[in-house]
PDB file of C-alpha atoms in Angstrom:
ATOM      1  CA  MET A1184      -1.756  56.316   8.435  1.00 44.00           C
ATOM      2  CA  GLY A1185       1.224  57.167  10.446  1.00 47.00           C
ATOM      3  CA  SER A1186       2.820  60.450  11.458  1.00 48.00           C
ATOM      4  CA  THR A1187       5.464  62.308   9.636  1.00 48.00           C
ATOM      5  CA  SER A1188       6.251  65.005  12.257  1.00 46.00           C
ATOM      6  CA  SER A1189       8.541  62.519  13.709  1.00 45.00           C
ATOM      7  CA  VAL A1190      10.271  61.976  10.436  1.00 45.00           C
ATOM      8  CA  PHE A1191      11.375  65.709  10.299  1.00 47.00           C
ATOM      9  CA  GLU A1192      11.594  66.417  13.891  1.00 46.00           C
ATOM     10  CA  ASN A1193      15.096  65.216  13.759  1.00 44.00           C
ATOM     11  CA  CYS A1194      16.009  66.323  10.219  1.00 44.00           C
ATOM     12  CA  VAL A1195      17.507  69.489  11.011  1.00 43.00           C
ATOM     13  CA  ALA A1196      20.002  67.211  12.631  1.00 42.00           C
ATOM     14  CA  LEU A1197      21.119  65.839   9.449  1.00 42.00           C
ATOM     15  CA  ARG A1198      23.023  68.633   7.988  1.00 43.00           C
ATOM     16  CA  ASP A1199      26.033  67.942  10.574  1.00 45.00           C
ATOM     17  CA  LEU A1200      25.820  64.416   9.408  1.00 43.00           C
ATOM     18  CA  ALA A1201      25.737  64.486   5.725  1.00 45.00           C
ATOM     19  CA  PRO A1202      26.730  67.980   3.740  1.00 43.00           C
ATOM     20  CA  CYS A1203      24.254  69.094   1.105  1.00 44.00           C
ATOM     21  CA  GLN A1204      25.231  67.548  -2.097  1.00 47.00           C
ATOM     22  CA  ASP A1205      24.130  65.914  -5.335  1.00 58.00           C
ATOM     23  CA  PRO A1206      22.097  63.091  -4.241  1.00 64.00           C
ATOM     24  CA  GLY A1207      23.295  61.276  -7.768  1.00 73.00           C
ATOM     25  CA  VAL A1208      21.232  59.116  -9.794  1.00 80.00           C
ATOM     26  CA  ARG A1209      18.030  57.696  -8.492  1.00 89.00           C
ATOM     27  CA  SER A1210      15.503  55.203 -10.122  1.00 91.00           C
ATOM     28  CA  ASP A1211      12.962  56.689 -12.481  1.00 93.00           C
ATOM     29  CA  ARG A1212       9.997  55.698  -9.750  1.00 95.00           C
ATOM     30  CA  LEU A1213      11.945  57.447  -7.165  1.00 96.00           C
ATOM     31  CA  GLU A1214      12.640  60.589  -9.263  1.00 96.00           C
ATOM     32  CA  GLU A1215       8.949  60.833 -10.490  1.00 97.00           C
ATOM     33  CA  MET A1216       7.616  60.453  -7.008  1.00 97.00           C
ATOM     34  CA  MET A1217       9.853  63.393  -5.895  1.00 97.00           C
ATOM     35  CA  GLN A1218       8.431  65.239  -8.617  1.00 97.00           C
ATOM     36  CA  GLU A1219       4.998  64.517  -7.620  1.00 98.00           C
ATOM     37  CA  LEU A1220       5.578  65.679  -3.701  1.00 97.00           C
ATOM     38  CA  PHE A1221       7.384  68.800  -5.275  1.00 98.00           C
ATOM     39  CA  ARG A1222       4.270  69.570  -7.380  1.00 96.00           C
ATOM     40  CA  LEU A1223       1.505  68.530  -4.673  1.00 96.00           C
ATOM     41  CA  GLN A1224       3.530  71.127  -2.052  1.00 95.00           C
ATOM     42  CA  ASP A1225       3.593  73.758  -4.666  1.00 96.00           C
ATOM     43  CA  LEU A1226       0.387  75.206  -3.883  1.00 94.00           C
ATOM     44  CA  ASN A1227       0.189  78.148  -6.066  1.00 93.00           C
ATOM     45  CA  CYS A1228       1.924  76.277  -8.887  1.00 93.00           C
ATOM     46  CA  ASN A1229       4.798  78.749  -9.482  1.00 94.00           C
ATOM     47  CA  GLY A1230       7.116  75.922  -9.630  1.00 96.00           C
ATOM     48  CA  THR A1231       8.929  76.865  -6.600  1.00 96.00           C
ATOM     49  CA  LEU A1232       8.336  76.138  -2.929  1.00 96.00           C
ATOM     50  CA  GLU A1233       7.462  78.797  -0.875  1.00 95.00           C
ATOM     51  CA  GLU A1234       7.561  78.693   3.264  1.00 95.00           C
ATOM     52  CA  ALA A1235       3.765  79.374   3.367  1.00 93.00           C
ATOM     53  CA  GLU A1236       2.985  76.637   1.153  1.00 94.00           C
ATOM     54  CA  LEU A1237       5.010  74.073   3.711  1.00 93.00           C
ATOM     55  CA  LEU A1238       3.598  75.437   6.526  1.00 93.00           C
ATOM     56  CA  LYS A1239       0.255  75.574   5.371  1.00 93.00           C
ATOM     57  CA  LEU A1240       0.303  72.170   4.244  1.00 94.00           C
ATOM     58  CA  ASN A1241       2.007  70.759   7.082  1.00 92.00           C
ATOM     59  CA  GLU A1242      -0.806  72.351   9.403  1.00 92.00           C
ATOM     60  CA  LYS A1243      -3.603  70.607   7.424  1.00 93.00           C
ATOM     61  CA  ILE A1244      -1.479  67.596   7.745  1.00 94.00           C
ATOM     62  CA  ALA A1245      -1.247  67.733  11.358  1.00 92.00           C
ATOM     63  CA  ILE A1246      -5.135  68.327  11.698  1.00 92.00           C
ATOM     64  CA  LEU A1247      -5.709  65.112   9.670  1.00 91.00           C
ATOM     65  CA  HIS A1248      -3.507  63.227  12.046  1.00 88.00           C
ATOM     66  CA  GLY A1249      -4.751  65.079  15.467  1.00 83.00           C
ATOM     67  CA  GLY A1250      -7.812  66.802  14.952  1.00 78.00           C
ATOM     68  CA  SER A1251      -8.880  69.678  15.659  1.00 73.00           C
ATOM     69  CA  ASP A1252      -6.704  69.510  18.807  1.00 71.00           C
ATOM     70  CA  ALA A1253      -3.598  69.419  16.639  1.00 71.00           C
ATOM     71  CA  GLU A1254      -0.862  71.812  17.945  1.00 84.00           C
ATOM     72  CA  CYS A1255      -0.787  74.023  14.745  1.00 84.00           C
ATOM     73  CA  SER A1256       1.549  76.811  16.341  1.00 86.00           C
ATOM     74  CA  SER A1257       4.296  73.925  17.120  1.00 89.00           C
ATOM     75  CA  VAL A1258       3.895  72.539  13.317  1.00 90.00           C
ATOM     76  CA  ARG A1259       4.512  76.180  11.988  1.00 90.00           C
ATOM     77  CA  ARG A1260       7.609  76.691  13.998  1.00 93.00           C
ATOM     78  CA  ARG A1261       8.911  73.190  13.102  1.00 93.00           C
ATOM     79  CA  TYR A1262       8.647  73.390   9.426  1.00 93.00           C
ATOM     80  CA  SER A1263       9.616  77.266   9.299  1.00 94.00           C
ATOM     81  CA  GLN A1264      12.714  76.387  11.187  1.00 94.00           C
ATOM     82  CA  ILE A1265      13.367  73.307   8.787  1.00 93.00           C
ATOM     83  CA  PHE A1266      12.883  75.870   5.981  1.00 94.00           C
ATOM     84  CA  ARG A1267      14.853  78.361   6.591  1.00 95.00           C
ATOM     85  CA  SER A1268      17.915  76.254   7.771  1.00 93.00           C
ATOM     86  CA  GLU A1269      17.732  73.586   5.382  1.00 93.00           C
ATOM     87  CA  LEU A1270      16.099  74.672   2.283  1.00 94.00           C
ATOM     88  CA  ASN A1271      16.533  78.376   1.984  1.00 92.00           C
ATOM     89  CA  ALA A1272      16.089  81.301   4.294  1.00 89.00           C
ATOM     90  CA  GLU A1273      16.253  84.162   1.721  1.00 91.00           C
ATOM     91  CA  GLY A1274      12.965  83.016  -0.187  1.00 91.00           C
ATOM     92  CA  PRO A1275      11.406  80.466  -2.345  1.00 95.00           C
ATOM     93  CA  VAL A1276      13.069  76.833  -2.947  1.00 96.00           C
ATOM     94  CA  THR A1277      13.610  75.342  -6.593  1.00 96.00           C
ATOM     95  CA  PHE A1278      13.074  71.699  -6.992  1.00 97.00           C
ATOM     96  CA  THR A1279      16.713  71.038  -7.131  1.00 95.00           C
ATOM     97  CA  ARG A1280      17.379  72.379  -3.698  1.00 96.00           C
ATOM     98  CA  PHE A1281      14.371  70.153  -2.481  1.00 96.00           C
ATOM     99  CA  ARG A1282      15.439  67.106  -4.333  1.00 96.00           C
ATOM    100  CA  ARG A1283      18.487  67.375  -2.799  1.00 95.00           C
ATOM    101  CA  TYR A1284      17.373  68.112   1.136  1.00 95.00           C
ATOM    102  CA  MET A1285      14.939  65.127   0.492  1.00 96.00           C
ATOM    103  CA  TYR A1286      17.067  62.611  -0.601  1.00 96.00           C
ATOM    104  CA  ARG A1287      19.581  63.422   1.966  1.00 95.00           C
ATOM    105  CA  THR A1288      16.642  63.320   4.812  1.00 95.00           C
ATOM    106  CA  LEU A1289      15.681  59.607   3.123  1.00 96.00           C
ATOM    107  CA  ASP A1290      19.451  58.494   2.703  1.00 95.00           C
ATOM    108  CA  ALA A1291      19.624  59.197   6.333  1.00 96.00           C
ATOM    109  CA  LEU A1292      16.114  57.533   7.529  1.00 95.00           C
ATOM    110  CA  ASP A1293      16.986  54.449   5.045  1.00 95.00           C
ATOM    111  CA  PRO A1294      19.364  53.745   2.519  1.00 93.00           C
ATOM    112  CA  ASP A1295      17.294  51.059   0.995  1.00 94.00           C
ATOM    113  CA  GLU A1296      15.473  52.644  -2.093  1.00 95.00           C
ATOM    114  CA  PRO A1297      12.380  50.440  -1.804  1.00 96.00           C
ATOM    115  CA  THR A1298      11.896  51.677   2.104  1.00 97.00           C
ATOM    116  CA  GLN A1299      12.463  55.311   0.652  1.00 97.00           C
ATOM    117  CA  ALA A1300       9.910  54.699  -2.203  1.00 97.00           C
ATOM    118  CA  MET A1301       7.274  53.880   0.585  1.00 97.00           C
ATOM    119  CA  ILE A1302       8.047  56.784   3.172  1.00 98.00           C
ATOM    120  CA  LEU A1303       7.869  59.088  -0.310  1.00 97.00           C
ATOM    121  CA  ASP A1304       4.422  57.020  -0.683  1.00 97.00           C
ATOM    122  CA  GLN A1305       3.163  58.124   2.587  1.00 97.00           C
ATOM    123  CA  PHE A1306       4.436  61.730   2.233  1.00 97.00           C
ATOM    124  CA  ILE A1307       2.449  62.156  -0.958  1.00 97.00           C
ATOM    125  CA  ALA A1308      -0.435  60.313   0.138  1.00 97.00           C
ATOM    126  CA  GLU A1309      -0.771  62.727   3.082  1.00 96.00           C
ATOM    127  CA  ALA A1310      -0.076  65.750   1.074  1.00 95.00           C
ATOM    128  CA  ASP A1311      -2.796  64.493  -1.389  1.00 95.00           C
ATOM    129  CA  LEU A1312      -5.418  63.984   1.247  1.00 95.00           C
ATOM    130  CA  ALA A1313      -4.700  67.321   2.534  1.00 94.00           C
ATOM    131  CA  LEU A1314      -5.527  68.875  -0.467  1.00 94.00           C
ATOM    132  CA  ALA A1315      -8.487  66.990  -1.164  1.00 94.00           C
ATOM    133  CA  THR A1316      -9.708  67.402   2.453  1.00 93.00           C
ATOM    134  CA  PHE A1317      -9.133  71.402   2.808  1.00 91.00           C
ATOM    135  CA  PRO A1318      -8.944  72.664  -1.120  1.00 86.00           C
ATOM    136  CA  GLY A1319     -10.158  76.446  -0.288  1.00 82.00           C
ATOM    137  CA  SER A1320      -7.808  76.827   2.662  1.00 79.00           C
ATOM    138  CA  LEU A1321      -4.750  75.642   1.007  1.00 77.00           C
ATOM    139  CA  LYS A1322      -4.464  78.376  -1.717  1.00 70.00           C
ATOM    140  CA  VAL A1323      -1.417  80.556  -1.508  1.00 62.00           C
ATOM    141  CA  ASN A1324      -0.442  83.521  -3.434  1.00 54.00           C
ATOM    142  CA  PRO A1325       3.155  84.268  -4.693  1.00 51.00           C
ATOM    143  CA  GLY A1326       5.126  85.927  -2.246  1.00 49.00           C
ATOM    144  CA  PHE A1327       2.445  85.634   0.505  1.00 48.00           C
ATOM    145  CA  MET A1328       5.332  85.325   3.131  1.00 46.00           C
ATOM    146  CA  LYS A1329       8.264  87.073   2.450  1.00 45.00           C
ATOM    147  CA  ALA A1330      11.594  86.164   3.708  1.00 42.00           C
ATOM    148  CA  GLY A1331      12.400  87.003   7.240  1.00 42.00           C
ATOM    149  CA  ALA A1332       8.570  87.174   8.316  1.00 43.00           C
ATOM    150  CA  HIS A1333       7.968  84.691  11.016  1.00 42.00           C
ATOM    151  CA  PRO A1334       4.746  83.107  11.090  1.00 42.00           C
TER     152      PRO A1334
END
């Protein structure tokens, strides 16, 4: 399993390259995969993605990749910065906003849709594995991390 951390490390720079606009029509397969990824990341199943959810899930993915030596504080800082600068500094993120950001990221990585599907497959597999491996520690209550609170 390859590391997704390198995929997101440079994503913040993407906002300067491509304005956050509607990514347009995508294949049914890609749309279903995007919905599945969002569903997996929505740990409290409230229909929005909260910063705490993104941080917790990516910490566990980092542990899966690096074992107990994973730099969780570095993961928290990186994904908190991505969440606040790219998704929503004020609070929870809707699927529409998440979709727009993810397609912009995928388009910058590779415009080829089959390649984008492979990337999404990897993200889904990692999220699914983290949820299966750490089920109890990935529960998040709504409002757990208020906007402006720093991890």
